[in-house]
Amino acid sequence: MVRRYLILFVLLVLVALRCYPQNIDYDKRLREIVRQYGQAEVTIPFTDRNTLNSLTREVSITSVRDKTVVISLSPLTVEWFIQQKFGYSIIEKSFTKGIVSALNTKEAMGWEVYPSYFQYDSIMQSFISLYPGLCKLDTIGKSNNGKLVLALKISDNAADNEDEPEVFYSSTIHGDETGGFVLMLRLADYLLKNYTGNSRVKNLVDNLEIWINPLANPDGTYGTGNTISSPVRYNAQGYDLNRNFPDPVTPNTVKQKETLDMIRFMEEHRFVISANFHAGDEVVNYPWDRWYSRYHADDSWFHGISRAYADTVHYYSGPAYMNEFDNGITRGAAWYIIYGGRQDFVTYGLQGREVTIELDMTRETPAAQLELLWQNNWHSLLVYIENALYGIHGLVQDASSSLPVPAKVFITGHDSDSSHVYSDTLTGKFVRMLSPGSWDLTFSANGYIDTTVSNIPVYEGQKTDIVVNMIPETNRTKTIIPSVTSLYPNPAANEINALLSDRMTGYVNVRIINMSGVVISDFNTETIQGEPVPIDITMLKGGSYTVIFTNTSSKASCRGKFMVIK
Ligand SMILES: [Zn+2]
């Protein structure tokens, strides 16, 4: 794309021009830019990853390429940066070009100009008055300057909280990465307009709850004003909100209002899949952002959905757009490490699946390019949320009462770093999106016996429905399972012997449960026909216990009660 080479050329010229030795005047100029515009960009040469990893904890790295590190500085970080005495070059701030504001809401809804803040608010309101059954407006919170952080829910029966997977699109957490803001508004408009008559859209709206937050950082985009004139990356306090989320290893202490509101909103909804839109590059960036040599358990799945986004872009728009890194996709940390990003927080902390999508090399997409941005991305936007309709969709319920059971759903030997999911507390429903194959899912919940469902097939672009019946610990010991043939001596102090029926012989799992239903001991052992199974009970306190034997291949069980005397 000609535009990109031009930008690269201008960047290189600027870097070349600015490589004179650093002096006090230069620091003065940097301070002046930050004071005037609320931020500044500098470059330093790339030396090694370790330097980068300590730097990323202090300032916002925005790009690393061609042996150059691009750093954004805010009023909060500029002095720290100057003190480090890096040999840096300033990227001179050019006036925001091409951010054309609409005259009125109607013009803004042609999606080829930027709305004012009030027009944005009217557009969101107009969706609910035009399509009352299909959408609902919610406020995630208020910015530091009192502007609204809005989210539009699009679904059939939008007023109700239905049993449907929730998905989330959010843009412009960096206030000067503006293209995604209009892209999100236009996506909402497209979904609502095409619900009647477009079966693909209808399928999405009928089966999902789609949440769209076009503008996550209104203060960064609009400042205290009503039109976009000097947008900045940061919030009104000078914080980079996409470095402000709790880190999996060392949750950061400073959290901004916008971040806390977003965390609360996302905790409430537990989105199955989400994406956070940015600009400054053209790439789909997937977890982890904070671990370079550690991959998400579902790394191949993340690779697949990111590949699908970029490939769909290429299919409809040609190969020139979104072709950075591995032809438009990258693992976050392979590019550069960040801490406190939303993607890692959602994926690690909320068991969600989030990627970061960089939409445009130009951070402040000129209004004249908004139509092209839409044409390049809209198919991919549908493809991405369709992922929530695939994989394993299950209902976890109590075997006797059929009431929903909140359970941990995990894959032994596969899940790590919080990659498991949970079934919903109220509905017992869960979605686990996985690469095609055959999967064993284990369900565990308080008061229930762990259940594993084996060989669940997952096919590309399809849904597998399962219902999991959880057996309460108490039920199982009282009614369902036959008794051990013989359990002796009983009561006992140090060892107890169990004689199992012939059908139980082989490898058995032994679980000892106390009176409150807590599993005290859980192990496997081999048993031989006609020979008693010795169980060491020296570690048990005095009291009454239940022991459950389960043959590991036939799954046949039996149980017995014994007393421990100390
Ligand atoms: Zn960004």
PDB file of N, CA, C and O in Angstrom, residues 161 404 406 423-429:
ATOM      1  N   ASN A 161     -32.258 -11.151  29.639  1.00  0.00           N
ATOM      2  CA  ASN A 161     -30.961 -11.782  29.763  1.00  0.00           C
ATOM      3  C   ASN A 161     -31.149 -13.245  29.382  1.00  0.00           C
ATOM      4  O   ASN A 161     -31.532 -14.069  30.183  1.00  0.00           O
ATOM      5  N   PRO A 404     -29.225 -26.169  37.749  1.00  0.00           N
ATOM      6  CA  PRO A 404     -27.896 -25.859  37.193  1.00  0.00           C
ATOM      7  C   PRO A 404     -26.809 -25.947  38.257  1.00  0.00           C
ATOM      8  O   PRO A 404     -27.032 -25.603  39.420  1.00  0.00           O
ATOM      9  N   PRO A 406     -22.872 -24.740  39.077  1.00  0.00           N
ATOM     10  CA  PRO A 406     -21.662 -24.011  38.676  1.00  0.00           C
ATOM     11  C   PRO A 406     -20.446 -24.899  38.876  1.00  0.00           C
ATOM     12  O   PRO A 406     -20.160 -25.294  40.005  1.00  0.00           O
ATOM     13  N   SER A 423     -18.879 -23.154  34.307  1.00  0.00           N
ATOM     14  CA  SER A 423     -20.275 -23.070  33.879  1.00  0.00           C
ATOM     15  C   SER A 423     -20.934 -21.939  34.670  1.00  0.00           C
ATOM     16  O   SER A 423     -20.539 -21.644  35.801  1.00  0.00           O
ATOM     17  N   ASP A 424     -21.920 -21.318  34.037  1.00  0.00           N
ATOM     18  CA  ASP A 424     -22.569 -20.136  34.613  1.00  0.00           C
ATOM     19  C   ASP A 424     -23.291 -20.470  35.929  1.00  0.00           C
ATOM     20  O   ASP A 424     -23.978 -21.481  36.029  1.00  0.00           O
ATOM     21  N   THR A 425     -23.124 -19.599  36.902  1.00  0.00           N
ATOM     22  CA  THR A 425     -23.718 -19.812  38.220  1.00  0.00           C
ATOM     23  C   THR A 425     -25.233 -19.940  38.153  1.00  0.00           C
ATOM     24  O   THR A 425     -25.827 -20.751  38.862  1.00  0.00           O
ATOM     25  N   LEU A 426     -25.864 -19.138  37.290  1.00  0.00           N
ATOM     26  CA  LEU A 426     -27.327 -19.136  37.239  1.00  0.00           C
ATOM     27  C   LEU A 426     -27.900 -20.168  36.280  1.00  0.00           C
ATOM     28  O   LEU A 426     -28.951 -20.738  36.535  1.00  0.00           O
ATOM     29  N   THR A 427     -27.214 -20.398  35.168  1.00  0.00           N
ATOM     30  CA  THR A 427     -27.801 -21.261  34.142  1.00  0.00           C
ATOM     31  C   THR A 427     -27.124 -22.614  34.018  1.00  0.00           C
ATOM     32  O   THR A 427     -27.669 -23.538  33.418  1.00  0.00           O
ATOM     33  N   GLY A 428     -25.898 -22.760  34.544  1.00  0.00           N
ATOM     34  CA  GLY A 428     -25.155 -24.010  34.387  1.00  0.00           C
ATOM     35  C   GLY A 428     -24.568 -24.186  32.996  1.00  0.00           C
ATOM     36  O   GLY A 428     -23.955 -25.202  32.688  1.00  0.00           O
ATOM     37  N   LYS A 429     -24.729 -23.145  32.147  1.00  0.00           N
ATOM     38  CA  LYS A 429     -24.240 -23.257  30.758  1.00  0.00           C
ATOM     39  C   LYS A 429     -22.762 -22.877  30.678  1.00  0.00           C
ATOM     40  O   LYS A 429     -22.284 -22.043  31.445  1.00  0.00           O
TER      41      LYS A 429
END
